mmCIF file with all atom_site columns, C-alpha atoms in Angstrom:
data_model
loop_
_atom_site.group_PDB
_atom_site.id
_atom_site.type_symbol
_atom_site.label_atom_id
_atom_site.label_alt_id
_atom_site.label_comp_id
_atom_site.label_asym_id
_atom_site.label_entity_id
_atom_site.label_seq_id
_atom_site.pdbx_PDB_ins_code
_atom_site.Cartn_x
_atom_site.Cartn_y
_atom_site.Cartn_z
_atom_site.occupancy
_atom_site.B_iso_or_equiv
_atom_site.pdbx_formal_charge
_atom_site.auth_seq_id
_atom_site.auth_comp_id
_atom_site.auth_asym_id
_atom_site.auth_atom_id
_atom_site.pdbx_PDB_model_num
ATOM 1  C CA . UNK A 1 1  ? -2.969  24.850  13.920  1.00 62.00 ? 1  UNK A CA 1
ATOM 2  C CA . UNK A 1 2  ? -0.358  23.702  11.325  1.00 67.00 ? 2  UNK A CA 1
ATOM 3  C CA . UNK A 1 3  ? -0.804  20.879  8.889   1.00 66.00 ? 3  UNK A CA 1
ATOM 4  C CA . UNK A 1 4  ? 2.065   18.567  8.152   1.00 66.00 ? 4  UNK A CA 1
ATOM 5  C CA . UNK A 1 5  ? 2.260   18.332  4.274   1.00 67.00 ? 5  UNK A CA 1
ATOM 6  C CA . UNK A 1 6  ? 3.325   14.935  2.720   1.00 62.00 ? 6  UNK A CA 1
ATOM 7  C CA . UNK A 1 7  ? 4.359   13.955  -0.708  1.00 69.00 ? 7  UNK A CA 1
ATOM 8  C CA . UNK A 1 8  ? 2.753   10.875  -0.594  1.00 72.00 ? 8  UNK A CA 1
ATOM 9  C CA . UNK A 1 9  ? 4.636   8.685   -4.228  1.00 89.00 ? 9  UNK A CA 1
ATOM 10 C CA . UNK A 1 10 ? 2.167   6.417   -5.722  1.00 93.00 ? 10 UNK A CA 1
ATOM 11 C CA . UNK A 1 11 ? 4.225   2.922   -6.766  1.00 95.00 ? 11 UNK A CA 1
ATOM 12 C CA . UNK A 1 12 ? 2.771   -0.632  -8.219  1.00 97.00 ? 12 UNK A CA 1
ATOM 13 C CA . UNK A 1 13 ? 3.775   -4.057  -7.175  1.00 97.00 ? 13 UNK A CA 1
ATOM 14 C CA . UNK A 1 14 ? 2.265   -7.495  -6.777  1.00 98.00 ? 14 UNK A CA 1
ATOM 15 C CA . UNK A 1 15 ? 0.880   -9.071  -3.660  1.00 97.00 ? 15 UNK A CA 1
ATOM 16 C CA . UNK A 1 16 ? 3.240   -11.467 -2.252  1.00 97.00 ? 16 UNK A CA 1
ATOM 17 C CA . UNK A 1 17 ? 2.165   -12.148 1.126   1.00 96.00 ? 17 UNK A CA 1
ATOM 18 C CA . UNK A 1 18 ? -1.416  -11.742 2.890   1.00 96.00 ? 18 UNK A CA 1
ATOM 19 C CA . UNK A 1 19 ? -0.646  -10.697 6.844   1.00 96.00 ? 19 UNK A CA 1
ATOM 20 C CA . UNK A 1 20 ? -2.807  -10.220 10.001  1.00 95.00 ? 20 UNK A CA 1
ATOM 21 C CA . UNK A 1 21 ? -5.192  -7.363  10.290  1.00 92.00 ? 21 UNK A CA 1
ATOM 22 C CA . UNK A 1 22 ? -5.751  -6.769  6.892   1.00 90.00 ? 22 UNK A CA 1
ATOM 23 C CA . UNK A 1 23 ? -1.886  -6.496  6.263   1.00 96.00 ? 23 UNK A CA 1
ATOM 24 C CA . UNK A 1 24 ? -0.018  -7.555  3.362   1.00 97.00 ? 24 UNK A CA 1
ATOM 25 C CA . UNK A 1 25 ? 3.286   -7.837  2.177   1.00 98.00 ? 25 UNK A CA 1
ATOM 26 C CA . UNK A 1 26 ? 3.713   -5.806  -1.192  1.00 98.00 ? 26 UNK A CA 1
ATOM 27 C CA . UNK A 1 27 ? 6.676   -6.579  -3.499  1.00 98.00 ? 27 UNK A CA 1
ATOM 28 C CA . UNK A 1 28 ? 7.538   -3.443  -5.574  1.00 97.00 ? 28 UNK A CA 1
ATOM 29 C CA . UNK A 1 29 ? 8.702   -3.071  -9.171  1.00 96.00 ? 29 UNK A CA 1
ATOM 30 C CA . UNK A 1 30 ? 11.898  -1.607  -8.238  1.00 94.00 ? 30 UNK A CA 1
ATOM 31 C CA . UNK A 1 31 ? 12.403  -4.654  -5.720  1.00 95.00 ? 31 UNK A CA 1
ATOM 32 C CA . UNK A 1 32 ? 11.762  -2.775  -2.434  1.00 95.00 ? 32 UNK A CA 1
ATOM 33 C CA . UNK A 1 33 ? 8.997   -4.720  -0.018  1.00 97.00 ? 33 UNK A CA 1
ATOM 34 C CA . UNK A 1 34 ? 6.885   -2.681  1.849   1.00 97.00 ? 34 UNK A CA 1
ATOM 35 C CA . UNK A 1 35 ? 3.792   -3.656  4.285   1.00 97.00 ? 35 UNK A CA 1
ATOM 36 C CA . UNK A 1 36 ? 0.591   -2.104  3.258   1.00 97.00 ? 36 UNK A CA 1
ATOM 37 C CA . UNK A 1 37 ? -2.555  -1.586  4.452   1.00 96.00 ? 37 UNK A CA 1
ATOM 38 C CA . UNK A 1 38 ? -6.565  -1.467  2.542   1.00 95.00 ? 38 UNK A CA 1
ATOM 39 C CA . UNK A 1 39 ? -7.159  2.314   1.850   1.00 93.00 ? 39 UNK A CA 1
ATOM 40 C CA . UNK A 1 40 ? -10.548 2.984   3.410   1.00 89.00 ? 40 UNK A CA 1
ATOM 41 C CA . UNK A 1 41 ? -11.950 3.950   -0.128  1.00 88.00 ? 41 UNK A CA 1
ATOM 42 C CA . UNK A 1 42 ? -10.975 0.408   -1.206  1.00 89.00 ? 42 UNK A CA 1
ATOM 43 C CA . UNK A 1 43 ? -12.282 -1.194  2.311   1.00 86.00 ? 43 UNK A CA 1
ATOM 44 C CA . UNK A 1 44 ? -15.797 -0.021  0.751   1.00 86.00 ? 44 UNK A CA 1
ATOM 45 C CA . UNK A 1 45 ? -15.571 -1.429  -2.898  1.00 84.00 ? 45 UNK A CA 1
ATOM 46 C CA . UNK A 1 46 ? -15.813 -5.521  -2.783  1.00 78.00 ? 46 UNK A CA 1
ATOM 47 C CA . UNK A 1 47 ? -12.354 -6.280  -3.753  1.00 83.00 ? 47 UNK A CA 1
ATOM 48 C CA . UNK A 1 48 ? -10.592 -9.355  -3.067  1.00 88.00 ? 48 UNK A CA 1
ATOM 49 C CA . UNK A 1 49 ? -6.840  -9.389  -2.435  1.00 93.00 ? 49 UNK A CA 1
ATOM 50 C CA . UNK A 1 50 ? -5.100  -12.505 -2.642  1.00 94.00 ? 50 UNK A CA 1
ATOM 51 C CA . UNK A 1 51 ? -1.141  -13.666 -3.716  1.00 96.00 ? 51 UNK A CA 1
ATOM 52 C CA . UNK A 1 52 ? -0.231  -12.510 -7.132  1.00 96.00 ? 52 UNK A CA 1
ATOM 53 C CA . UNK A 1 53 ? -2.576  -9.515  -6.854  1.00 96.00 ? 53 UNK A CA 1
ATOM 54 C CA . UNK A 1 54 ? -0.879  -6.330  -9.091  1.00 97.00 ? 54 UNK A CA 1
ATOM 55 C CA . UNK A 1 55 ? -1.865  -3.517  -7.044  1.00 97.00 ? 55 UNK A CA 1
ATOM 56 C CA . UNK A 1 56 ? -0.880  0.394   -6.770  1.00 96.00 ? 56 UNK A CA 1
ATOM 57 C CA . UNK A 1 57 ? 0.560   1.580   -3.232  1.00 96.00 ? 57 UNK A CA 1
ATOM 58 C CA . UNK A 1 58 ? 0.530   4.990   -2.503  1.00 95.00 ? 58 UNK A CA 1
ATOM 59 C CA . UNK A 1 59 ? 3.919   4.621   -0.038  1.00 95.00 ? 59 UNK A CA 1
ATOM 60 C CA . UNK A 1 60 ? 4.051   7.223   3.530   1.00 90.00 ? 60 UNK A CA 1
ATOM 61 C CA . UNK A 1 61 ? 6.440   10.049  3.037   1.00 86.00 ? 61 UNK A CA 1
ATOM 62 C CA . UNK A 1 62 ? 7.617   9.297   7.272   1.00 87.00 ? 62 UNK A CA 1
ATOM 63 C CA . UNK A 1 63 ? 8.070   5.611   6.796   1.00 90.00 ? 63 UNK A CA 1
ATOM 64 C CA . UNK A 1 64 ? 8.775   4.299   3.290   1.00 88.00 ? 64 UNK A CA 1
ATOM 65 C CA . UNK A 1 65 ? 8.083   1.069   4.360   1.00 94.00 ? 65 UNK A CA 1
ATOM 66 C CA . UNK A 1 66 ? 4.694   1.549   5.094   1.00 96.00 ? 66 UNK A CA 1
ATOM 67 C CA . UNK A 1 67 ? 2.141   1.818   2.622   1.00 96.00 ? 67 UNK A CA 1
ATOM 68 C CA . UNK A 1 68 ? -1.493  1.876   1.427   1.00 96.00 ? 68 UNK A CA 1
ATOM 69 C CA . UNK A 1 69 ? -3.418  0.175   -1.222  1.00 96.00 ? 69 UNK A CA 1
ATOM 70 C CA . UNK A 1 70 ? -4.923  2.315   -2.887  1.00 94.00 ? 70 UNK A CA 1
ATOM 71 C CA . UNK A 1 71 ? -6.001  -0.001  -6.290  1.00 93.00 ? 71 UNK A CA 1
ATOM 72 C CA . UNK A 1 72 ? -5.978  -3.096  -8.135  1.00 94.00 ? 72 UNK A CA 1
ATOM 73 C CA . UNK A 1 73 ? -4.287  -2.628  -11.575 1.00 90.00 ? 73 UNK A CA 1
#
């Protein structure tokens, strides 16, 4: 079987909205907003994500509007 190989770029922004299903809306530094998700190494670490969060999103090379959160900086 073949693997499909991503560049996965990591970017940092600041919480700006907190969404359904353990969504939220992520404003970028470079002004872009993206919806991202809890990275499941984050999901076990007790972090709380609220507004005004700074946090590192490591954005999908298919859908650059999708995202994971993959820290809190």
């Amino acid at each position: 079987t073949r693997r499909i190989v991503t560049k996965d770029k990591i970017e940092a922004g600041i919480i700006e909205e907190v969404l359904p299903s353990a969504m939220f809306g992520v404003r970028l530094d470079d002004g872009r907003r993206v919806r991202a998700g809890v990275s499941p190494a984050l999901r076990h670490a007790v972090v709380r994500l609220i507004s005004g969060t700074r946090v590192s999103v490591k954005l999908s090379e298919l859908d650059p509007n999708r995202g994971q959160i993959t820290e809190t900086i």
